[in-house]
Amino acid sequence: MTGREIENLIKLLSRLPGLGPRSARRAVLQMLKKPEMLMLPLADSLRATADAMTTCSNCGNIDVTDPCHICADYNRGPDIICVVEEVQDLWALERGASFKGQYHVLGGTLSPLDGVGPDDLKIDQLINRARADEVTEVILATNATVDGQTTAHYITERLIETGVKVTRLAHGVPVGGELDYLDDGTLAAALRSRSVV
Amino acid sequence: MTNRLAVSRIQLSEFRCYESLRLSLNSTSVVLTGPNGAGKTNLLEAVSLLSPGGGLRRAKLGEIARNFPANPDGETRAWAVSADLETPDGAFQVGSGLDPAALAQGRERRAVRIDGETKRGQASLGRVCAAVWLTPQMDRLFLDGPSARRRFLDRLVYGLDPEHSSRVAAYEHSLRSRAKLLKEGKGDDKWLASIEDSMVRHGIAVAVARADLLARLSRAGTMAVGPFPAARMALAGDLENWLENLPAVEVEDKMRAALRDGRSRDGAYGGAIVGPQRSDLLVWHDAKGQSADQCSTGEQKALLLAIIMANTRLQTKARGAGPLLLLDEVVAHLDAERRKHLFDEIVALGVQAWMTGTDRALFEGLDGRAQFFRVEDATLTLETTP
Ligand SMILES: [Zn+2]
């Protein structure tokens, strides 16, 4: 139907979450109709972002600077660290704009069935950060999945030696629900009414 | 709003022998008659997949696709079941199938949609639909190992307590996780303890919910109805013993300690030394005082049916509607008196039963009270409907 380059573009786009082959086809068609307005700026933006992107060596967030703009923001309090599984969870919490502390991205959950252990996650880094004097509280905002809850339990045990206060997001996070799927109001409420483990 | 649970429309695509099928139904029961291999049980399986779990065949997702087994370069097709349900909580549109997006990436994952919204986990299905079945594969339920009996019991619990399915899934997930760590000799103490904590919380909740159902069934005191034998039931296992004799907090500590102490044994032999996966459902023919496995095949089937009907009565009272009853090749094994009683009770309780058989005449007692379809070569023809 179309040339190889276009088919390839459709194929690549359809691998993005939320885009099936049909919507990828529609997106490509839209770009082909307006190359100057959409396609070239998108290509430039993709290239620039790919060149600049980096993982924050402090918290694990993905950004274009290291430390990331959250870690570098002096308006944010240093005393509370919110622990999330993935960058998408950090973004979900930031979307709600109700949390003004630090983050720590684990990079997943403990999952023996997928071969993921403590050494595969940024848990040692978290323990180190929690030892700092200015840190008074660690909020565990892992998902309400079985692995997410087990990971929270494990981190709680590991944090005992640091003496820091450990809290969990309040109920209202549905079982098996992932943070990214929650609306901002629910997330903010869960954060406000967190409870000590 | 209705005081029943019923399928008012069901649509299959690429499902077993059905390339596509569309049925509009009223809320009365559905009788499917036709030769063996015509597609009757496949339709029951489709209905069973509207409730949590892997359906009445417990098939792998890919096996359900119409072109299974696919030729080497053929792609598995994304099968789907979609249905409109009438429930006491209102009408719902439910979809269940092989997730096409995951399939495109070479993974097989169940997709669940309710009212057009994608749901995570199957517990959400349990909140809108319950189904209980009796199939020829269950003829050996009392003779085979205890796992099938536990599954049977858990399915009854789902109907009263939809969260039970997510607890069972969470427990099994943690059980498998721990077994893998122990086998590989990898887990440190804190990691194992975290997994065992999950097993304790979910495992005890599973055992309590099962015991609660048995207690409610025996309190209902209506196990024996008409010509069906009364069943007496009990759960046997360490966890059940502890729960009967100790406060729940102590049971938690005891189970946690047993798991910690049992690690080397469990690492060597697999499984876990304690937990709801070690319990067994014991059933007796009450009048004869005989264990179910000692009864004749016919009496065993009658006992199972008696338990299912007692549960249906209980659930109708407790939740405003009984489950969908899927009775595959059951009616042919009942004498005229039991058939009549079963039909009358299904109609009286207002449940939608889906029944199959080769002999149309055996279902005469439901004439004018159920929808009759003739099934041949994966094609359904409506014969009569009330
Ligand atoms: Zn950072």
Coordinates of C-alpha atoms and ligand atoms in Angstrom, one line a residue:
Chain A
M1 CA 0.0 0.0 0.0
T2 CA 2.8 2.4 0.9
G3 CA 6.6 2.6 0.7
R4 CA 8.9 0.8 3.1
E5 CA 9.8 4.0 5.1
I6 CA 6.2 4.8 5.8
E7 CA 5.4 1.1 6.8
N8 CA 8.4 1.1 9.0
L9 CA 7.2 4.3 10.7
I10 CA 3.8 2.9 11.3
K11 CA 5.3 -0.3 12.7
L12 CA 7.5 1.7 15.1
L13 CA 4.6 3.9 16.3
S14 CA 2.3 1.0 16.8
R15 CA 4.7 -0.4 19.4
L16 CA 4.0 2.5 21.7
P17 CA 1.6 2.0 24.5
G18 CA -1.9 3.1 23.7
L19 CA -1.3 3.1 19.9
G20 CA -2.4 0.0 18.0
P21 CA -1.7 -0.4 14.2
R22 CA -4.9 1.5 13.4
S23 CA -4.2 4.6 15.4
A24 CA -0.5 4.5 14.3
R25 CA -1.7 4.5 10.7
R26 CA -3.9 7.5 11.5
A27 CA -1.1 9.4 13.2
V28 CA 1.3 8.8 10.3
L29 CA -1.2 9.9 7.8
Q30 CA -1.8 13.1 9.8
M31 CA 2.0 13.8 9.9
L32 CA 2.3 13.1 6.1
K33 CA -0.3 15.7 5.4
K34 CA 1.5 18.3 7.5
P35 CA 5.2 17.5 7.4
E36 CA 6.3 21.1 8.3
M37 CA 4.0 21.6 11.2
L38 CA 4.2 18.1 12.8
M39 CA 6.6 15.7 11.3
L40 CA 9.8 17.6 11.2
P41 CA 9.4 19.3 14.7
L42 CA 8.6 15.8 16.1
A43 CA 11.7 14.3 14.5
D44 CA 13.8 17.2 15.9
S45 CA 12.3 16.9 19.3
L46 CA 12.8 13.1 19.3
R47 CA 16.4 13.4 18.4
A48 CA 17.1 16.2 20.9
T49 CA 15.4 14.3 23.7
A50 CA 17.2 11.1 22.9
D51 CA 20.5 12.9 23.0
A52 CA 19.9 14.7 26.2
M53 CA 18.0 12.1 28.3
T54 CA 19.7 10.6 31.3
T55 CA 18.8 8.8 34.5
C56 CA 19.1 10.9 37.7
S57 CA 21.9 9.3 39.7
N58 CA 20.2 10.5 42.9
C59 CA 16.6 9.4 42.6
G60 CA 16.4 7.3 39.4
N61 CA 14.0 9.7 37.6
I62 CA 14.5 10.1 33.8
D63 CA 15.2 13.7 32.8
V64 CA 17.6 15.7 30.6
T65 CA 19.8 16.8 33.5
D66 CA 21.5 14.9 36.3
P67 CA 20.5 15.6 39.1
C68 CA 17.0 15.8 37.7
H69 CA 14.9 19.0 37.9
I70 CA 13.1 17.6 41.0
C71 CA 16.3 16.8 42.9
A72 CA 17.7 20.2 41.9
D73 CA 14.7 22.1 43.0
Y74 CA 15.6 23.9 46.3
N75 CA 12.0 24.7 47.0
R76 CA 11.3 21.0 47.7
G77 CA 11.8 19.8 51.2
P78 CA 14.7 17.3 51.8
D79 CA 13.0 15.6 54.7
I80 CA 10.5 13.2 53.0
I81 CA 11.4 10.6 50.3
C82 CA 8.5 9.1 48.4
V83 CA 9.4 5.6 47.0
V84 CA 7.8 4.5 43.7
E85 CA 8.3 1.5 41.5
E86 CA 8.7 3.2 38.1
V87 CA 9.2 6.7 36.6
Q88 CA 5.6 6.6 35.4
D89 CA 4.5 6.5 39.1
L90 CA 6.6 9.5 39.9
W91 CA 5.1 11.3 36.9
A92 CA 1.6 10.3 38.1
L93 CA 2.3 11.8 41.6
E94 CA 3.8 15.0 40.1
R95 CA 0.7 15.4 37.9
G96 CA -1.3 15.8 41.1
A97 CA 1.3 18.4 42.3
S98 CA 0.4 17.8 45.9
F99 CA 3.7 16.3 47.0
K100 CA 6.7 18.7 47.6
G101 CA 9.4 16.3 48.8
Q102 CA 11.9 14.0 47.2
Y103 CA 11.4 10.8 45.2
H104 CA 13.2 7.5 44.8
V105 CA 12.5 5.3 41.8
L106 CA 13.1 1.6 42.6
G107 CA 13.1 0.4 39.0
G108 CA 10.5 -2.3 39.5
T109 CA 9.4 -4.7 42.3
L110 CA 10.9 -7.7 43.9
S111 CA 9.6 -10.6 41.8
P112 CA 11.1 -14.1 42.2
L113 CA 8.9 -15.3 39.3
D114 CA 10.5 -12.7 37.0
G115 CA 13.9 -13.2 38.5
V116 CA 14.0 -9.7 40.1
G117 CA 15.8 -9.6 43.4
P118 CA 16.9 -6.8 45.8
D119 CA 20.2 -6.3 43.9
D120 CA 18.3 -5.6 40.7
L121 CA 16.5 -2.6 42.3
K122 CA 17.8 0.6 43.8
I123 CA 17.2 -0.5 47.3
D124 CA 20.7 -0.1 48.7
Q125 CA 20.8 3.5 47.3
L126 CA 17.5 4.2 49.1
I127 CA 18.8 2.9 52.5
N128 CA 21.9 5.2 52.0
R129 CA 19.7 8.2 51.2
A130 CA 17.5 7.5 54.2
R131 CA 20.5 7.5 56.5
A132 CA 21.1 11.3 55.8
D133 CA 20.2 13.4 58.9
E134 CA 17.8 15.6 57.1
V135 CA 15.6 12.7 56.1
T136 CA 12.8 12.1 58.6
E137 CA 10.2 10.1 56.7
V138 CA 10.1 7.5 53.8
I139 CA 6.7 7.1 52.1
L140 CA 6.3 3.8 50.4
A141 CA 4.1 4.3 47.3
T142 CA 4.5 1.0 45.6
N143 CA 1.5 -0.4 43.8
A144 CA -1.2 -2.4 45.6
T145 CA -0.2 -5.5 43.6
V146 CA 1.1 -8.5 45.5
D147 CA 4.7 -7.9 44.4
G148 CA 4.3 -4.2 45.2
Q149 CA 3.1 -4.9 48.7
T150 CA 5.8 -7.5 49.3
T151 CA 8.4 -5.1 48.1
A152 CA 7.1 -2.4 50.6
H153 CA 7.3 -5.0 53.4
Y154 CA 10.8 -5.8 52.5
I155 CA 11.9 -2.2 52.3
T156 CA 10.2 -1.5 55.7
E157 CA 12.3 -4.2 57.3
R158 CA 15.5 -2.9 55.7
L159 CA 14.8 0.7 56.8
I160 CA 14.5 -0.3 60.5
E161 CA 18.2 0.2 61.0
T162 CA 18.0 3.8 59.7
G163 CA 15.5 4.8 62.4
V164 CA 13.5 6.8 59.8
K165 CA 9.7 6.9 60.0
V166 CA 8.1 4.7 57.4
T167 CA 4.6 5.4 56.1
R168 CA 2.4 3.8 53.4
L169 CA -0.2 5.3 51.1
A170 CA -3.6 5.2 52.6
H171 CA -6.4 2.8 51.6
G172 CA -8.3 4.0 48.6
V173 CA -5.6 2.7 46.3
P174 CA -7.4 -0.3 44.9
V175 CA -5.9 -3.8 45.1
G176 CA -4.0 -4.5 41.9
G177 CA -4.5 -0.9 40.9
E178 CA -1.4 1.0 39.7
L179 CA -0.8 4.6 40.6
D180 CA -0.8 5.7 37.0
Y181 CA -4.4 4.6 36.7
L182 CA -5.6 6.7 39.6
D183 CA -7.1 10.1 39.2
D184 CA -5.3 13.0 40.8
G185 CA -7.8 13.5 43.6
T186 CA -7.6 9.9 44.8
L187 CA -3.8 10.1 44.7
A188 CA -3.6 13.3 46.7
A189 CA -6.0 11.9 49.3
A190 CA -4.0 8.7 49.6
L191 CA -0.9 10.8 50.2
R192 CA -2.5 13.1 52.7
S193 CA -3.9 10.2 54.8
R194 CA -0.8 8.0 54.7
S195 CA -0.2 5.9 57.8
V196 CA 2.8 4.8 59.8
V197 CA 3.8 1.2 59.1
Chain B
M1 CA -32.9 -3.6 38.0
T2 CA -33.8 -7.2 38.4
N3 CA -33.6 -9.6 41.2
R4 CA -31.6 -12.0 39.1
L5 CA -28.4 -12.5 37.3
A6 CA -28.9 -13.3 33.6
V7 CA -27.2 -13.0 30.3
S8 CA -29.4 -11.0 27.9
R9 CA -27.0 -11.0 25.0
I10 CA -23.8 -12.9 24.3
Q11 CA -21.4 -12.6 21.4
L12 CA -18.5 -14.8 20.6
S13 CA -15.7 -14.3 18.1
E14 CA -13.0 -16.7 17.2
F15 CA -14.0 -18.7 20.2
R16 CA -13.4 -22.5 19.8
C17 CA -15.7 -23.7 17.1
Y18 CA -17.5 -20.4 16.8
E19 CA -16.1 -17.9 14.2
S20 CA -18.9 -15.6 15.3
L21 CA -22.1 -16.1 17.3
R22 CA -24.7 -13.6 18.5
L23 CA -27.5 -14.6 20.8
S24 CA -30.2 -12.4 22.2
L25 CA -31.8 -13.9 25.3
N26 CA -34.4 -13.4 27.9
S27 CA -33.7 -14.1 31.5
T28 CA -35.1 -17.6 31.6
S29 CA -32.9 -20.6 31.5
V30 CA -31.2 -21.8 28.3
V31 CA -31.4 -25.4 27.0
L32 CA -28.9 -26.5 24.4
T33 CA -29.5 -29.8 22.7
G34 CA -27.7 -31.5 19.8
P35 CA -25.2 -34.1 19.0
N36 CA -21.9 -34.4 20.7
G37 CA -19.2 -32.1 19.4
A38 CA -21.8 -29.6 18.1
G39 CA -20.5 -26.8 20.3
K40 CA -22.7 -27.0 23.3
T41 CA -20.0 -27.2 25.9
N42 CA -18.0 -24.5 24.1
L43 CA -20.8 -22.1 24.6
L44 CA -21.0 -22.9 28.3
E45 CA -17.3 -22.3 28.5
A46 CA -17.8 -18.9 27.0
V47 CA -20.3 -18.1 29.7
S48 CA -18.0 -19.4 32.4
L49 CA -15.4 -16.9 31.3
L50 CA -17.6 -14.0 32.2
S51 CA -16.8 -14.9 35.8
P52 CA -13.3 -14.9 37.4
G53 CA -10.9 -17.7 36.8
G54 CA -9.9 -19.7 33.8
G55 CA -13.4 -21.0 32.8
L56 CA -14.9 -24.5 33.1
R57 CA -12.1 -26.2 31.1
R58 CA -9.3 -24.2 32.8
A59 CA -7.8 -23.9 29.3
K60 CA -4.7 -21.9 28.4
L61 CA -5.8 -18.7 26.8
G62 CA -4.3 -19.6 23.4
E63 CA -6.1 -22.9 23.3
I64 CA -9.4 -21.2 23.2
A65 CA -8.7 -19.5 19.9
R66 CA -10.7 -21.0 17.0
N67 CA -7.6 -21.9 14.9
F68 CA -5.8 -23.7 17.8
P69 CA -3.5 -25.5 17.3
A70 CA -2.2 -22.9 14.9
N71 CA 0.0 -24.0 12.1
P72 CA 3.7 -22.9 12.7
D73 CA 3.4 -19.6 10.8
G74 CA -0.3 -19.0 11.6
E75 CA -1.0 -16.5 14.3
T76 CA -3.2 -17.1 17.3
R77 CA -6.4 -15.2 16.9
A78 CA -7.6 -12.9 19.6
W79 CA -10.8 -14.6 20.7
A80 CA -13.4 -12.6 22.7
V81 CA -16.7 -13.1 24.6
S82 CA -18.9 -10.1 25.1
A83 CA -22.2 -10.1 27.0
D84 CA -24.9 -7.9 28.4
L85 CA -25.7 -8.9 31.9
E86 CA -28.8 -8.1 34.0
T87 CA -27.8 -8.1 37.7
P88 CA -29.4 -6.8 40.9
D89 CA -27.0 -3.9 40.7
G90 CA -28.1 -3.0 37.2
A91 CA -27.1 -3.8 33.7
F92 CA -23.5 -4.3 32.7
Q93 CA -21.6 -4.9 29.5
V94 CA -18.8 -7.4 30.1
G95 CA -16.1 -8.4 27.7
S96 CA -13.4 -11.0 28.2
G97 CA -10.8 -12.4 25.8
L98 CA -7.3 -12.7 24.7
D99 CA -5.8 -9.2 24.8
P100 CA -5.0 -8.3 21.1
A101 CA -2.4 -5.6 22.2
A102 CA -0.5 -8.1 24.2
L103 CA -0.8 -10.7 21.5
A104 CA 0.8 -8.3 19.0
Q105 CA 3.8 -8.3 21.3
G106 CA 3.8 -12.1 21.4
R107 CA 2.3 -12.4 24.9
E108 CA -0.9 -14.1 25.9
R109 CA -2.9 -12.1 28.4
R110 CA -6.5 -12.0 29.4
A111 CA -8.3 -8.8 28.7
V112 CA -11.3 -7.8 30.8
R113 CA -13.6 -5.0 30.0
I114 CA -16.7 -3.8 32.0
D115 CA -18.9 -1.1 30.4
G116 CA -16.2 -0.3 27.9
E117 CA -13.5 0.2 30.6
T118 CA -10.4 -2.0 30.8
K119 CA -10.1 -3.7 34.2
R120 CA -7.0 -4.9 35.8
G121 CA -7.3 -8.4 37.4
Q122 CA -10.3 -10.7 37.2
A123 CA -11.8 -9.8 40.6
S124 CA -13.7 -7.0 38.9
L125 CA -15.6 -9.7 36.9
G126 CA -16.6 -11.3 40.2
R127 CA -18.3 -8.1 41.2
V128 CA -20.7 -8.3 38.3
C129 CA -20.9 -12.0 37.5
A130 CA -20.8 -15.3 39.3
A131 CA -21.0 -18.7 37.6
V132 CA -20.9 -22.2 39.0
W133 CA -20.7 -25.3 36.9
L134 CA -21.0 -29.1 36.9
T135 CA -19.3 -30.9 34.0
P136 CA -18.5 -34.5 33.1
Q137 CA -14.9 -33.8 34.0
M138 CA -16.1 -33.3 37.6
D139 CA -17.4 -36.9 37.9
R140 CA -14.2 -37.8 39.6
L141 CA -14.2 -34.8 42.0
F142 CA -14.5 -36.9 45.1
L143 CA -12.0 -39.6 43.9
D144 CA -9.1 -37.4 42.6
G145 CA -6.8 -35.2 44.6
P146 CA -7.9 -32.4 46.8
S147 CA -7.0 -29.5 44.5
A148 CA -10.1 -29.9 42.3
R149 CA -12.3 -30.0 45.5
R150 CA -10.7 -26.8 46.7
R151 CA -11.3 -25.1 43.4
F152 CA -14.9 -26.2 43.5
L153 CA -15.3 -24.8 47.0
D154 CA -13.5 -21.5 46.0
R155 CA -15.8 -21.1 43.1
L156 CA -18.8 -21.3 45.5
V157 CA -17.1 -18.7 47.7
Y158 CA -16.6 -16.3 44.7
G159 CA -20.3 -16.0 44.4
L160 CA -20.8 -14.8 47.9
D161 CA -17.6 -12.9 48.3
P162 CA -16.1 -11.5 45.0
E163 CA -12.9 -10.5 46.7
H164 CA -12.1 -14.1 47.4
S165 CA -10.7 -14.6 43.8
S166 CA -8.1 -11.9 44.3
R167 CA -7.1 -13.3 47.7
V168 CA -6.7 -16.8 46.2
A169 CA -4.6 -15.3 43.3
A170 CA -2.5 -13.3 45.7
Y171 CA -1.8 -16.3 47.9
E172 CA -0.9 -18.5 45.0
H173 CA 1.4 -15.9 43.6
S174 CA 3.3 -15.6 46.9
L175 CA 3.4 -19.3 47.3
R176 CA 5.0 -19.7 43.9
S177 CA 7.4 -16.9 44.5
R178 CA 8.6 -18.4 47.8
A179 CA 8.9 -21.9 46.2
K180 CA 11.1 -20.5 43.4
L181 CA 13.4 -18.6 45.8
L182 CA 13.8 -21.6 48.1
K183 CA 14.5 -23.9 45.2
E184 CA 17.1 -21.6 43.8
G185 CA 18.5 -21.0 47.3
K186 CA 18.5 -17.3 46.7
G187 CA 16.3 -15.5 49.1
D188 CA 17.8 -13.7 52.1
D189 CA 15.8 -13.9 55.4
K190 CA 14.1 -10.5 55.0
W191 CA 13.0 -11.2 51.4
L192 CA 11.5 -14.6 52.3
A193 CA 9.9 -13.1 55.4
S194 CA 8.2 -10.4 53.2
I195 CA 6.8 -13.1 50.9
E196 CA 5.7 -15.2 53.9
D197 CA 3.9 -12.2 55.3
S198 CA 1.9 -12.0 52.2
M199 CA 1.1 -15.7 52.4
V200 CA 0.0 -15.4 56.0
R201 CA -2.3 -12.5 55.3
H202 CA -3.9 -13.8 52.2
G203 CA -3.8 -17.5 53.2
I204 CA -5.7 -16.9 56.4
A205 CA -8.2 -14.8 54.6
V206 CA -8.8 -17.6 52.1
A207 CA -9.2 -20.2 54.9
V208 CA -11.6 -17.9 56.8
A209 CA -13.8 -17.2 53.7
R210 CA -14.0 -20.9 52.9
A211 CA -15.0 -21.8 56.5
D212 CA -17.5 -19.0 56.5
L213 CA -19.2 -20.4 53.5
L214 CA -19.4 -23.9 55.0
A215 CA -20.8 -22.5 58.2
R216 CA -23.5 -20.5 56.3
L217 CA -24.4 -23.5 54.2
S218 CA -24.9 -25.7 57.2
R219 CA -26.8 -22.9 59.1
A220 CA -29.1 -22.5 56.1
G221 CA -30.0 -26.1 56.9
T222 CA -31.5 -26.7 53.5
M223 CA -29.0 -29.0 52.1
A224 CA -31.5 -31.8 51.5
V225 CA -34.2 -30.8 49.1
G226 CA -36.8 -33.2 47.7
P227 CA -35.2 -36.2 46.1
F228 CA -31.6 -34.9 46.4
P229 CA -29.4 -36.3 49.1
A230 CA -28.2 -33.9 51.9
A231 CA -24.4 -33.4 51.9
R232 CA -22.5 -32.7 55.1
M233 CA -19.3 -30.8 54.5
A234 CA -16.1 -30.0 56.4
L235 CA -12.7 -28.6 55.8
A236 CA -9.7 -30.5 57.0
G237 CA -6.3 -28.9 57.4
D238 CA -3.9 -27.5 60.0
L239 CA -4.9 -24.0 59.2
E240 CA -8.6 -24.8 59.8
N241 CA -7.7 -26.6 63.1
W242 CA -5.8 -23.5 64.3
L243 CA -8.5 -21.1 63.3
E244 CA -11.1 -23.1 65.2
N245 CA -9.1 -23.2 68.4
L246 CA -7.0 -20.0 68.5
P247 CA -7.5 -16.2 68.1
A248 CA -6.7 -15.0 64.5
V249 CA -3.7 -13.1 65.6
E250 CA -2.1 -16.2 67.2
V251 CA -2.9 -18.1 64.0
E252 CA -1.0 -15.5 62.0
D253 CA 2.1 -15.8 64.3
K254 CA 1.9 -19.6 64.2
M255 CA 1.7 -19.7 60.4
R256 CA 4.5 -17.2 60.1
A257 CA 6.7 -19.3 62.4
A258 CA 5.8 -22.5 60.7
L259 CA 6.8 -21.1 57.3
R260 CA 10.0 -19.7 58.6
D261 CA 10.9 -23.0 60.2
G262 CA 9.8 -25.0 57.2
R263 CA 12.0 -23.3 54.7
S264 CA 14.6 -26.0 54.2
R265 CA 11.9 -28.7 54.1
D266 CA 9.9 -26.7 51.6
G267 CA 13.0 -26.0 49.5
A268 CA 13.7 -29.7 49.2
Y269 CA 10.1 -31.0 48.7
G270 CA 8.4 -27.9 47.1
G271 CA 5.1 -26.4 48.2
A272 CA 4.7 -25.0 51.7
I273 CA 4.4 -26.8 55.0
V274 CA 1.2 -25.0 55.9
G275 CA -1.4 -23.0 54.1
P276 CA -4.9 -23.2 52.5
Q277 CA -3.3 -25.2 49.6
R278 CA -3.0 -28.1 52.1
S279 CA -6.7 -28.2 53.1
D280 CA -9.2 -30.6 51.8
L281 CA -13.0 -30.4 51.4
L282 CA -14.6 -33.5 52.9
V283 CA -18.1 -34.4 51.9
W284 CA -20.5 -37.0 53.3
H285 CA -23.8 -38.4 52.2
D286 CA -25.6 -37.4 55.4
A287 CA -28.4 -39.9 55.4
K288 CA -26.1 -42.8 54.6
G289 CA -23.3 -41.5 56.8
Q290 CA -21.1 -42.4 54.0
S291 CA -18.1 -40.5 52.6
A292 CA -18.8 -39.2 49.2
D293 CA -16.1 -41.1 47.5
Q294 CA -17.7 -44.4 48.7
C295 CA -21.1 -43.5 47.1
S296 CA -22.1 -44.6 43.6
T297 CA -21.2 -42.3 40.6
G298 CA -24.8 -41.3 40.3
E299 CA -25.1 -40.4 44.0
Q300 CA -21.8 -38.4 43.8
K301 CA -23.2 -36.3 41.0
A302 CA -26.4 -35.8 43.0
L303 CA -24.4 -34.7 46.0
L304 CA -22.5 -32.2 44.0
L305 CA -25.8 -30.9 42.5
A306 CA -27.3 -30.7 46.0
I307 CA -24.4 -28.6 47.2
I308 CA -24.6 -26.3 44.2
M309 CA -28.3 -25.8 44.7
A310 CA -27.9 -25.2 48.4
N311 CA -25.2 -22.6 47.5
T312 CA -27.5 -21.0 44.9
R313 CA -30.3 -20.7 47.5
L314 CA -27.9 -19.1 50.0
Q315 CA -26.5 -16.7 47.4
T316 CA -29.9 -15.7 46.1
K317 CA -30.8 -14.7 49.7
A318 CA -27.5 -13.0 50.5
R319 CA -26.8 -11.1 47.3
G320 CA -30.2 -10.8 45.7
A321 CA -29.4 -13.3 42.9
G322 CA -27.9 -16.7 42.4
P323 CA -25.0 -17.5 40.1
L324 CA -25.4 -18.5 36.5
L325 CA -25.6 -22.3 36.6
L326 CA -23.8 -24.2 33.9
L327 CA -24.9 -27.8 33.9
D328 CA -23.1 -29.7 31.2
E329 CA -24.6 -33.2 30.4
V330 CA -26.0 -33.3 33.9
V331 CA -29.7 -33.8 33.3
A332 CA -29.2 -37.1 31.5
H333 CA -27.9 -38.6 34.7
L334 CA -31.0 -37.7 36.8
D335 CA -34.2 -39.8 37.1
A336 CA -37.5 -38.2 36.3
E337 CA -38.2 -37.2 39.9
R338 CA -34.9 -35.4 40.3
R339 CA -35.1 -33.8 36.9
K340 CA -38.5 -32.4 37.8
H341 CA -37.3 -31.1 41.1
L342 CA -34.2 -29.5 39.6
F343 CA -36.2 -27.7 36.9
D344 CA -38.9 -26.5 39.4
E345 CA -36.2 -25.2 41.7
I346 CA -34.3 -23.4 39.0
V347 CA -37.5 -21.7 37.9
A348 CA -38.5 -20.9 41.5
L349 CA -35.1 -19.4 42.4
G350 CA -35.2 -17.3 39.1
V351 CA -31.6 -18.3 38.2
Q352 CA -30.5 -18.6 34.6
A353 CA -29.3 -22.1 34.1
W354 CA -27.5 -23.2 30.9
M355 CA -28.1 -26.9 30.4
T356 CA -26.9 -29.2 27.7
G357 CA -27.9 -32.7 26.5
T358 CA -28.3 -34.8 23.5
D359 CA -31.9 -35.8 24.2
R360 CA -34.4 -33.0 23.8
A361 CA -37.1 -35.1 25.5
L362 CA -35.4 -35.0 28.9
F363 CA -36.0 -31.3 29.1
E364 CA -39.8 -31.4 28.5
G365 CA -40.3 -30.3 32.1
L366 CA -39.0 -26.9 31.1
D367 CA -41.2 -26.4 28.1
G368 CA -42.6 -22.9 28.2
R369 CA -40.2 -22.0 31.1
A370 CA -36.9 -21.9 29.2
Q371 CA -35.4 -21.0 25.9
F372 CA -34.6 -24.0 23.8
F373 CA -31.9 -24.0 21.2
R374 CA -30.8 -26.8 18.8
V375 CA -27.0 -26.8 18.3
E376 CA -25.5 -28.4 15.2
D377 CA -22.1 -27.7 13.7
A378 CA -21.6 -24.6 15.7
T379 CA -24.9 -23.2 14.6
L380 CA -27.7 -22.4 17.0
T381 CA -31.4 -22.5 16.0
L382 CA -34.0 -21.1 18.4
E383 CA -36.7 -23.7 18.8
T384 CA -39.0 -22.2 21.5
T385 CA -38.9 -19.4 23.9
P386 CA -41.3 -18.3 26.6
Ligands
ZN1 ZN 16.5 13.0 40.8

